[in-house]
């Protein structure tokens, strides 16, 4: 059965190692912060200039000068640092952030990602997404395996304008965990109750099935 | 040190010299850390055909959004826009141009403008619409695009505390684009919550040295919150560990 | 947050992994703000064929100068060198190479290395020996040369206070090249006068965020003064007005 | 009569306007700080990361962490700021420093300057000089009009390796004040007791005499 948003986030959080600096996009990626495994600490980077982002504030902690990259009110953890936007993206672009987790409209077998623009719809901008996919050491894309019409979002070649090229290494969907290897999606894990054939049918680009496909632990 | 006293008493003096067609670089991220009074003064002046460089364009009726009401902005250079209906309408009407720039590239372009770096290479945007028409060069096997610096006739900046010499510090994440904006304007105007005497700020804690600043004015700020999100749970703020 | 505790107990751990032929980027300006104990550890390790990137190379018997004694440095990238006799001798003997780089270009090359900017244009050095063989491009009618980023396997940094997460602040002009060095090393080691607990440093006053730092060690510093100049006259320190 | 070092410095200081940010090189330029006219304030930038450099410290103020670009112990004035080297040269390169005053071996009618390297002698490096001449809005060269052998230092074309090209606007020597205009040295002022002919004889590059050559006030 397809995973819930929380379950996808739970699987994402299993990627983190103790001591990782992580930038989480809006949506499912942000949920991953709630499922960091026992004994593991990660520090959250918010690209508007905060390293060590904490939970949302209580009513009495609200501060207009303390927001995250989604413009939401936040707190800082003990030991956080705050800096300007150039410094923040120096961290990102310079490869100092260990993980970036973000959503996408499409990814393809070349590791390209399209996540910011649907022609014909109003374009609001890429924000920090292009910098993040160009800079982070490891990028994880989280999304549903297909769109709401059932069309594959893992493609041979992205059809939408790109956010970045040749940058995606790992994709975690509601059906599977895949890596981008040698011009194909390498299937590593499948959601409980989902068959390899289901995944094959819902994947647009070339799929290579790993010798040992395991079940996602969620 | 009278020649270094940059404090002005009125918004009129603060924005004196701003004219139609100029480029204004504005600090702020969303509604956080924006020079509210300086923006209001630009509206009052009725200056038109402005190019505004800012990560966002405010919201309907607040922040840079108020400059849309009388169509004062011709061109917007931002990473993320369209948080307001008027912006969308003017964009679709063709009354407003937008140059979308990745957030980190935008910050770096402003910094470069202030630092006398006319252009730099970045991997951000290579192979995307942002890279179209830009020079490409490969370093260590990876392709990068050439991005040029941004400067403006005016920069408008929001500080927490500024001293009379223009030294500024920013509060929490209201820092964001403000230091880069401060460095990239021919005339840089700082609107501060508080003006202090020289010596009250620790020299090593100053975010923007006064050399970048031409005018300082004390402002009153509404500090509107764009997205108020509150936690209902009990939490400690020490760690993201197994919450 | 155990995964973020970067404090190590010994200099051996601090410089673990350093090997012959590596590039070491060092903070400091003259003898001001130099990681004395980390330099001593490199001497102890006897690592050879090093490329050292630092604004200067210390003096005879102190600072980076001590790495010359056993000919550990193969190549020096600096803006100003030769404050010591041994340096001069090895340079003239051909035992040591020097790449002279303008001070501002050197700082910017380190910053670029840390910031994922592979190269940038600068007017500095155009038309001089520094510009020879470098790409030239004209922006707004002025020629600029292309300078590439510097990164290193190790960066050694001297902080005033560092917390366990690696957040650093520097004292007075001992800041100098240290923040850029900190950003440009694959492994960045900070030697601090004082190690404090997370939370003791104000987040907005941190000069180097801990994300750039891999190891932190508490050092003891001699802090030798290179050029002691003392004023005999009574002065106030407020202004350079009609003294 | 040729001016003394102090007199040259005194003339340099007359260039400053109230509110100028100034970077002074080692030697005569540094002396200029002592002669800033009444009613005028300038703020000194030291390229190792100090804006608002003060006088040398008293013995009890000595601090190894407080030095200037010449590596000498200094103090900071009230209202100073201290920053890293990248920020310091951002100020310089970005044209925020109003005046740079520095010495030279040679200058020429194209506004070129040679100040850091004499082939055959040990080369110690350019330090911040190349950044300063590339960045400051106004550059003043102070030097003796001739070298110790009496050879001109104002030339048709510099013979030594350059520090910067096409960047020098004003030269203040022990004999004269000159500007670089249209491929020539424009003589504006002469030292008391020095004739235009003296200056002409000691100048290597083309000299144009201003219609109104005044006497230097020192």
Short mmCIF file of C-alpha atoms in Angstrom, two decimals, chain D residues 1 9 16 19 27 50 56-57 68 74 78 94 102 141 143 152 154 165 167 180 185 193 208:
data_model
loop_
_atom_site.label_atom_id
_atom_site.label_comp_id
_atom_site.label_asym_id
_atom_site.label_seq_id
_atom_site.Cartn_x
_atom_site.Cartn_y
_atom_site.Cartn_z
CA UNK D 1 63.40 74.01 -1.75
CA UNK D 9 52.31 64.77 4.45
CA UNK D 16 40.86 65.26 2.61
CA UNK D 19 33.81 62.58 6.33
CA UNK D 27 55.73 55.93 5.43
CA UNK D 50 39.80 47.84 11.00
CA UNK D 56 49.47 53.86 18.69
CA UNK D 57 48.62 52.46 22.12
CA UNK D 68 47.33 47.60 11.78
CA UNK D 74 47.31 50.21 17.29
CA UNK D 78 35.20 55.19 19.45
CA UNK D 94 34.06 48.09 -4.12
CA UNK D 102 50.60 55.31 -1.02
CA UNK D 141 50.89 58.85 -4.77
CA UNK D 143 57.10 60.15 -3.19
CA UNK D 152 63.13 60.90 -12.43
CA UNK D 154 57.68 60.35 -12.98
CA UNK D 165 47.38 50.42 -14.60
CA UNK D 167 44.68 54.29 -11.81
CA UNK D 180 47.63 62.65 -14.63
CA UNK D 185 51.58 65.07 -16.00
CA UNK D 193 61.32 78.12 -4.00
CA UNK D 208 52.04 70.10 -19.11
#
